[in-house]
Amino acid sequence: MNKSPNTYREIWATTLLVKLNKGFVAGLTLFIYRLFLFEHFGGSSFAIRFVAVLTILYFIFTLILEVPTGAIGDYLGRKKAIIISFIFSFLGFLFKTSVCFSREIHFSISLAILAELLSASGYSFFSGTFLAWQVDSIRTNNIAEGHGPIMAKGASYSHIGIIVGSAISLTAYLLDHVYIAFSLGTISNMLIALYCGITMKETEKMNFYRGGLTITASWVRMKEIVKIGALSCIKIPPIFYLMFINAFAQVSVYAVLYLWGIVMKVSFGIEKMNLYWYLIVFGSFLSSFIGARLVDILHKKFFENTMQRASNQVQWKWVVV
């Protein structure tokens, strides 16, 4: 069956806005948030250790939450889980903004830890769930092209969001008004949560729970889903190895992305960002966007396998990083 133009447009519109938002809010924090924390806590050895511990805490928390949050998405539905993810992200940015106005060190530490845990929760609820929503929506609507083209285009446009968010955050940092960047992240997550709540359609023909929520029944069902998922990850070697390698790669890559600004400042005495920082930031994501679009165009011309196109989008991003 060929795709329904209206259905396809609705899925693509949601994908585009969600991906732009995820890229935008990532750009608002990716390069400056930990550098801001380093300066906020005095640029001391304690500040370096605290930021490093905070980064490790983020990855540990996301790893722990991956399976349970996936179970919630499988139980309550993709739409509800995605909205929950944006609510957590909204709260995470709200606490990050609050750190900017806190002058008491212990209170600032508490706010920063809460912001990190909330952001990790938002990431875990979103990770995999939105991809599952895309795949399920395309499959249940019998769209012939498959989910590859939408995934590929969405991944490309997320880079545009990162570039815009990075431009704003770097400029706000230069002007000593970094709270502007975090405030925009708060507003952006609130708006996308409202958009998804009003416009996004839950996947049809899926056996999600649609009745009233009871704590006991919900807890029992989600425990079953978590148990099945955890056992599958442990007992099936390819899945276990892929999870381990992916976790290691994520920690390695994002540790560099999160902490390189601090390392440059400590090593070279850079007090403020300059033109070269902009070139480094924008050059990487512009190259990634252009390369992703180029790979997609080449595969549209020479290959019919849409999943291979989506795979090459991801591979090109890793090559650039």
Tab-separated table of C-alpha atoms in Angstrom:
chain	number	residue	atom	x	y	z
A	1	MET	CA	0.000	0.000	0.000
A	2	ASN	CA	1.242	3.460	-0.822
A	3	LYS	CA	1.593	6.047	1.880
A	4	SER	CA	-1.256	8.359	2.819
A	5	PRO	CA	0.049	11.885	2.120
A	6	ASN	CA	-1.610	13.317	5.249
A	7	THR	CA	-0.347	10.533	7.519
A	8	TYR	CA	3.173	10.740	6.128
A	9	ARG	CA	3.211	14.531	6.496
A	10	GLU	CA	2.043	14.261	10.107
A	11	ILE	CA	4.776	11.763	10.982
A	12	TRP	CA	7.423	13.856	9.227
A	13	ALA	CA	6.222	17.118	10.835
A	14	THR	CA	6.505	15.579	14.308
A	15	THR	CA	9.893	14.063	13.469
A	16	LEU	CA	11.212	17.364	12.129
A	17	LEU	CA	10.117	19.452	15.126
A	18	VAL	CA	11.258	16.900	17.694
A	19	LYS	CA	14.664	16.451	16.041
A	20	LEU	CA	15.182	20.189	15.646
A	21	ASN	CA	14.305	20.654	19.310
A	22	LYS	CA	16.635	17.882	20.490
A	23	GLY	CA	19.472	19.333	18.447
A	24	PHE	CA	18.707	22.879	19.588
A	25	VAL	CA	18.684	22.116	23.323
A	26	ALA	CA	21.793	19.937	22.934
A	27	GLY	CA	23.594	22.860	21.324
A	28	LEU	CA	22.533	25.132	24.185
A	29	THR	CA	24.475	23.067	26.726
A	30	LEU	CA	26.907	20.764	24.945
A	31	PHE	CA	29.868	23.129	24.780
A	32	ILE	CA	29.329	25.591	27.618
A	33	TYR	CA	27.405	24.024	30.507
A	34	ARG	CA	30.294	22.202	32.142
A	35	LEU	CA	32.641	25.080	31.407
A	36	PHE	CA	30.096	27.330	33.135
A	37	LEU	CA	30.010	24.987	36.156
A	38	PHE	CA	33.807	24.944	36.257
A	39	GLU	CA	33.847	28.748	36.461
A	40	HIS	CA	30.818	28.900	38.788
A	41	PHE	CA	32.667	26.781	41.355
A	42	GLY	CA	35.775	28.933	41.184
A	43	GLY	CA	37.901	27.131	38.578
A	44	SER	CA	39.576	25.150	41.362
A	45	SER	CA	40.690	21.530	41.533
A	46	PHE	CA	37.406	20.840	43.326
A	47	ALA	CA	35.527	22.318	40.359
A	48	ILE	CA	37.338	19.993	37.933
A	49	ARG	CA	36.622	16.938	40.092
A	50	PHE	CA	32.988	17.924	40.588
A	51	VAL	CA	32.350	18.410	36.865
A	52	ALA	CA	34.061	15.078	36.083
A	53	VAL	CA	31.987	13.268	38.739
A	54	LEU	CA	28.833	14.950	37.439
A	55	THR	CA	29.582	13.713	33.912
A	56	ILE	CA	30.187	10.150	35.146
A	57	LEU	CA	26.989	10.313	37.216
A	58	TYR	CA	25.026	11.313	34.120
A	59	PHE	CA	26.227	8.308	32.119
A	60	ILE	CA	25.727	5.841	34.984
A	61	PHE	CA	22.195	7.100	35.553
A	62	THR	CA	21.280	6.889	31.858
A	63	LEU	CA	22.676	3.351	31.700
A	64	ILE	CA	20.646	2.267	34.741
A	65	LEU	CA	17.447	3.843	33.395
A	66	GLU	CA	17.651	2.561	29.817
A	67	VAL	CA	15.685	-0.665	30.378
A	68	PRO	CA	13.115	0.617	32.935
A	69	THR	CA	12.237	3.676	30.846
A	70	GLY	CA	11.917	1.479	27.776
A	71	ALA	CA	9.538	-0.751	29.739
A	72	ILE	CA	7.420	2.264	30.644
A	73	GLY	CA	7.255	3.217	26.976
A	74	ASP	CA	6.226	-0.322	26.017
A	75	TYR	CA	3.567	-0.330	28.731
A	76	LEU	CA	2.047	3.149	28.625
A	77	GLY	CA	2.773	3.956	24.975
A	78	ARG	CA	5.386	5.831	22.985
A	79	LYS	CA	3.622	9.184	23.065
A	80	LYS	CA	3.312	9.295	26.859
A	81	ALA	CA	6.956	8.265	27.321
A	82	ILE	CA	8.140	10.956	24.884
A	83	ILE	CA	6.100	13.631	26.665
A	84	ILE	CA	7.529	12.457	30.003
A	85	SER	CA	11.040	12.754	28.525
A	86	PHE	CA	10.444	16.395	27.579
A	87	ILE	CA	8.985	17.157	31.022
A	88	PHE	CA	12.142	15.774	32.659
A	89	SER	CA	14.292	17.760	30.216
A	90	PHE	CA	12.252	20.880	30.962
A	91	LEU	CA	12.897	20.441	34.693
A	92	GLY	CA	16.578	19.728	34.039
A	93	PHE	CA	16.987	23.028	32.192
A	94	LEU	CA	14.993	24.821	34.872
A	95	PHE	CA	17.487	23.674	37.509
A	96	LYS	CA	20.432	24.550	35.241
A	97	THR	CA	19.027	28.062	34.946
A	98	SER	CA	18.645	28.197	38.728
A	99	VAL	CA	22.350	27.384	39.191
A	100	CYS	CA	23.175	30.647	37.386
A	101	PHE	CA	21.508	32.651	40.154
A	102	SER	CA	22.710	30.599	43.125
A	103	ARG	CA	25.581	32.030	45.154
A	104	GLU	CA	25.689	29.436	47.952
A	105	ILE	CA	28.021	26.569	47.029
A	106	HIS	CA	26.145	23.704	48.692
A	107	PHE	CA	22.848	24.843	47.200
A	108	SER	CA	24.509	25.157	43.782
A	109	ILE	CA	25.896	21.624	44.076
A	110	SER	CA	22.427	20.282	44.925
A	111	LEU	CA	20.868	22.118	41.975
A	112	ALA	CA	23.561	20.883	39.577
A	113	ILE	CA	23.137	17.251	40.694
A	114	LEU	CA	19.345	17.454	40.382
A	115	ALA	CA	19.680	19.022	36.933
A	116	GLU	CA	21.985	16.198	35.844
A	117	LEU	CA	19.672	13.448	37.135
A	118	LEU	CA	16.624	15.052	35.536
A	119	SER	CA	18.451	15.495	32.218
A	120	ALA	CA	19.598	11.869	32.322
A	121	SER	CA	16.003	10.770	32.972
A	122	GLY	CA	14.806	12.832	30.014
A	123	TYR	CA	17.457	11.307	27.769
A	124	SER	CA	16.633	7.751	28.875
A	125	PHE	CA	12.898	8.179	28.287
A	126	PHE	CA	13.556	9.602	24.822
A	127	SER	CA	16.351	7.236	23.775
A	128	GLY	CA	14.908	4.442	21.677
A	129	THR	CA	11.294	5.456	22.361
A	130	PHE	CA	11.078	8.070	19.632
A	131	LEU	CA	12.819	5.744	17.194
A	132	ALA	CA	10.281	3.043	18.110
A	133	TRP	CA	7.453	5.533	17.537
A	134	GLN	CA	8.799	6.341	14.068
A	135	VAL	CA	9.182	2.680	13.106
A	136	ASP	CA	5.796	1.653	14.523
A	137	SER	CA	3.974	4.614	12.950
A	138	ILE	CA	5.412	3.875	9.511
A	139	ARG	CA	4.773	0.121	9.804
A	140	THR	CA	1.200	0.286	11.141
A	141	ASN	CA	0.244	2.804	8.430
A	142	ASN	CA	1.710	0.547	5.719
A	143	ILE	CA	3.911	3.273	4.254
A	144	ALA	CA	5.833	1.614	1.442
A	145	GLU	CA	9.024	3.679	1.707
A	146	GLY	CA	9.705	2.418	5.210
A	147	HIS	CA	11.145	4.408	8.074
A	148	GLY	CA	14.640	4.888	6.621
A	149	PRO	CA	14.036	8.182	4.756
A	150	ILE	CA	12.334	9.882	7.703
A	151	MET	CA	15.031	8.707	10.121
A	152	ALA	CA	17.789	9.875	7.771
A	153	LYS	CA	16.288	13.311	7.188
A	154	GLY	CA	15.500	13.745	10.872
A	155	ALA	CA	19.094	12.932	11.837
A	156	SER	CA	20.354	15.517	9.362
A	157	TYR	CA	18.094	18.309	10.548
A	158	SER	CA	19.041	17.713	14.175
A	159	HIS	CA	22.483	19.057	13.201
A	160	ILE	CA	20.856	22.326	12.154
A	161	GLY	CA	19.299	22.566	15.597
A	162	ILE	CA	22.679	21.937	17.234
A	163	ILE	CA	24.337	24.648	15.125
A	164	VAL	CA	21.668	27.229	16.036
A	165	GLY	CA	21.713	26.252	19.716
A	166	SER	CA	25.510	26.351	19.818
A	167	ALA	CA	25.588	29.818	18.221
A	168	ILE	CA	23.207	31.143	20.869
A	169	SER	CA	24.953	29.448	23.800
A	170	LEU	CA	28.463	30.538	22.769
A	171	THR	CA	27.273	34.109	22.271
A	172	ALA	CA	25.469	34.112	25.633
A	173	TYR	CA	28.640	32.809	27.278
A	174	LEU	CA	30.737	35.522	25.667
A	175	LEU	CA	28.318	38.187	26.912
A	176	ASP	CA	28.275	36.721	30.451
A	177	HIS	CA	24.556	35.990	30.162
A	178	VAL	CA	24.700	32.215	30.021
A	179	TYR	CA	21.337	31.948	31.791
A	180	ILE	CA	19.727	33.042	28.507
A	181	ALA	CA	20.798	29.797	26.829
A	182	PHE	CA	19.468	27.625	29.659
A	183	SER	CA	16.218	29.614	29.822
A	184	LEU	CA	15.686	29.033	26.097
A	185	GLY	CA	16.203	25.303	26.669
A	186	THR	CA	13.537	25.389	29.393
A	187	ILE	CA	11.057	27.133	27.104
A	188	SER	CA	11.865	24.930	24.096
A	189	ASN	CA	11.277	21.701	26.026
A	190	MET	CA	8.021	23.035	27.454
A	191	LEU	CA	6.739	23.973	23.985
A	192	ILE	CA	7.682	20.650	22.372
A	193	ALA	CA	6.021	18.757	25.247
A	194	LEU	CA	2.821	20.741	24.635
A	195	TYR	CA	3.097	20.144	20.887
A	196	CYS	CA	3.464	16.389	21.346
A	197	GLY	CA	0.599	16.311	23.844
A	198	ILE	CA	-1.744	18.116	21.447
A	199	THR	CA	-0.627	17.015	17.966
A	200	MET	CA	1.397	13.806	18.172
A	201	LYS	CA	-0.603	10.643	17.480
A	202	GLU	CA	-0.033	7.448	19.417
A	203	THR	CA	0.890	4.412	17.362
A	204	GLU	CA	-2.259	2.613	16.300
A	205	LYS	CA	-2.783	-1.154	16.487
A	206	MET	CA	-0.220	-1.474	19.304
A	207	ASN	CA	-1.173	-3.232	22.525
A	208	PHE	CA	-0.444	-0.397	24.972
A	209	TYR	CA	-2.221	-0.119	28.285
A	210	ARG	CA	-5.124	2.328	27.938
A	211	GLY	CA	-7.057	1.891	31.185
A	212	GLY	CA	-6.844	3.670	34.504
A	213	LEU	CA	-3.454	3.483	36.200
A	214	THR	CA	-3.176	1.424	39.362
A	215	ILE	CA	0.194	1.369	41.089
A	216	THR	CA	0.190	-2.362	41.899
A	217	ALA	CA	-0.878	-3.593	38.452
A	218	SER	CA	1.405	-1.167	36.648
A	219	TRP	CA	4.385	-2.087	38.822
A	220	VAL	CA	3.871	-5.838	38.259
A	221	ARG	CA	3.548	-5.436	34.485
A	222	MET	CA	6.577	-3.151	34.166
A	223	LYS	CA	8.659	-5.540	36.293
A	224	GLU	CA	7.817	-8.299	33.821
A	225	ILE	CA	8.862	-6.124	30.874
A	226	VAL	CA	12.095	-5.070	32.606
A	227	LYS	CA	12.907	-8.688	33.465
A	228	ILE	CA	12.370	-9.844	29.877
A	229	GLY	CA	14.463	-6.953	28.521
A	230	ALA	CA	17.282	-7.412	31.034
A	231	LEU	CA	17.491	-11.172	30.462
A	232	SER	CA	17.515	-10.647	26.699
A	233	CYS	CA	20.383	-8.163	27.006
A	234	ILE	CA	22.390	-10.511	29.226
A	235	LYS	CA	21.680	-13.878	27.598
A	236	ILE	CA	21.950	-12.880	23.946
A	237	PRO	CA	25.694	-12.245	23.341
A	238	PRO	CA	25.401	-9.900	20.314
A	239	ILE	CA	23.022	-7.607	22.208
A	240	PHE	CA	25.231	-7.641	25.314
A	241	TYR	CA	28.395	-6.877	23.338
A	242	LEU	CA	26.709	-4.102	21.349
A	243	MET	CA	25.364	-2.507	24.542
A	244	PHE	CA	28.790	-2.654	26.186
A	245	ILE	CA	30.614	-1.232	23.157
A	246	ASN	CA	27.986	1.464	22.658
A	247	ALA	CA	28.163	2.496	26.329
A	248	PHE	CA	31.963	2.687	26.180
A	249	ALA	CA	31.877	4.668	22.935
A	250	GLN	CA	29.238	7.069	24.253
A	251	VAL	CA	31.210	7.763	27.435
A	252	SER	CA	34.454	8.266	25.493
A	253	VAL	CA	33.013	10.559	22.827
A	254	TYR	CA	30.805	12.661	25.073
A	255	ALA	CA	33.490	12.995	27.740
A	256	VAL	CA	35.541	14.736	25.061
A	257	LEU	CA	32.617	16.866	23.864
A	258	TYR	CA	31.621	17.867	27.396
A	259	LEU	CA	35.056	18.473	28.899
A	260	TRP	CA	37.294	19.738	26.087
A	261	GLY	CA	36.453	23.372	26.845
A	262	ILE	CA	37.655	22.989	30.422
A	263	VAL	CA	40.823	21.212	29.314
A	264	MET	CA	41.649	23.982	26.821
A	265	LYS	CA	41.065	26.688	29.395
A	266	VAL	CA	43.194	24.970	32.064
A	267	SER	CA	45.964	23.994	29.636
A	268	PHE	CA	46.225	27.164	27.576
A	269	GLY	CA	44.784	29.803	29.860
A	270	ILE	CA	41.933	30.701	27.514
A	271	GLU	CA	39.710	33.010	29.515
A	272	LYS	CA	37.028	33.533	26.918
A	273	MET	CA	35.961	31.798	23.764
A	274	ASN	CA	37.049	33.342	20.489
A	275	LEU	CA	36.630	32.868	16.758
A	276	TYR	CA	38.512	29.563	16.774
A	277	TRP	CA	36.058	28.048	19.236
A	278	TYR	CA	33.199	28.966	16.923
A	279	LEU	CA	35.036	27.411	13.973
A	280	ILE	CA	35.701	24.194	15.896
A	281	VAL	CA	32.087	23.858	17.024
A	282	PHE	CA	30.371	24.807	13.774
A	283	GLY	CA	32.896	23.084	11.526
A	284	SER	CA	32.236	19.676	13.077
A	285	PHE	CA	28.447	19.844	12.817
A	286	LEU	CA	28.377	21.535	9.420
A	287	SER	CA	30.647	18.773	8.113
A	288	SER	CA	28.396	16.188	9.718
A	289	PHE	CA	25.254	17.726	8.207
A	290	ILE	CA	26.742	18.109	4.726
A	291	GLY	CA	28.214	14.611	4.822
A	292	ALA	CA	24.942	13.108	6.015
A	293	ARG	CA	22.992	14.771	3.237
A	294	LEU	CA	25.616	13.731	0.662
A	295	VAL	CA	25.495	10.103	1.780
A	296	ASP	CA	21.693	10.161	1.679
A	297	ILE	CA	21.687	11.596	-1.858
A	298	LEU	CA	24.197	9.008	-3.090
A	299	HIS	CA	22.224	6.140	-1.603
A	300	LYS	CA	18.947	7.443	-2.982
A	301	LYS	CA	20.579	7.371	-6.402
A	302	PHE	CA	22.390	4.039	-6.199
A	303	PHE	CA	20.655	1.974	-3.497
A	304	GLU	CA	17.075	1.033	-2.693
A	305	ASN	CA	17.755	-0.068	0.895
A	306	THR	CA	16.441	2.824	2.987
A	307	MET	CA	17.731	1.333	6.238
A	308	GLN	CA	21.243	1.368	4.780
A	309	ARG	CA	20.821	5.092	4.109
A	310	ALA	CA	19.839	5.701	7.719
A	311	SER	CA	22.767	3.589	8.912
A	312	ASN	CA	25.225	5.615	6.849
A	313	GLN	CA	23.868	8.845	8.354
A	314	VAL	CA	24.887	7.584	11.782
A	315	GLN	CA	28.219	6.220	10.572
A	316	TRP	CA	29.165	9.554	9.000
A	317	LYS	CA	28.415	11.384	12.272
A	318	TRP	CA	30.757	9.058	14.163
A	319	VAL	CA	33.486	9.535	11.548
A	320	VAL	CA	33.271	13.320	11.927
A	321	VAL	CA	33.381	13.112	15.746
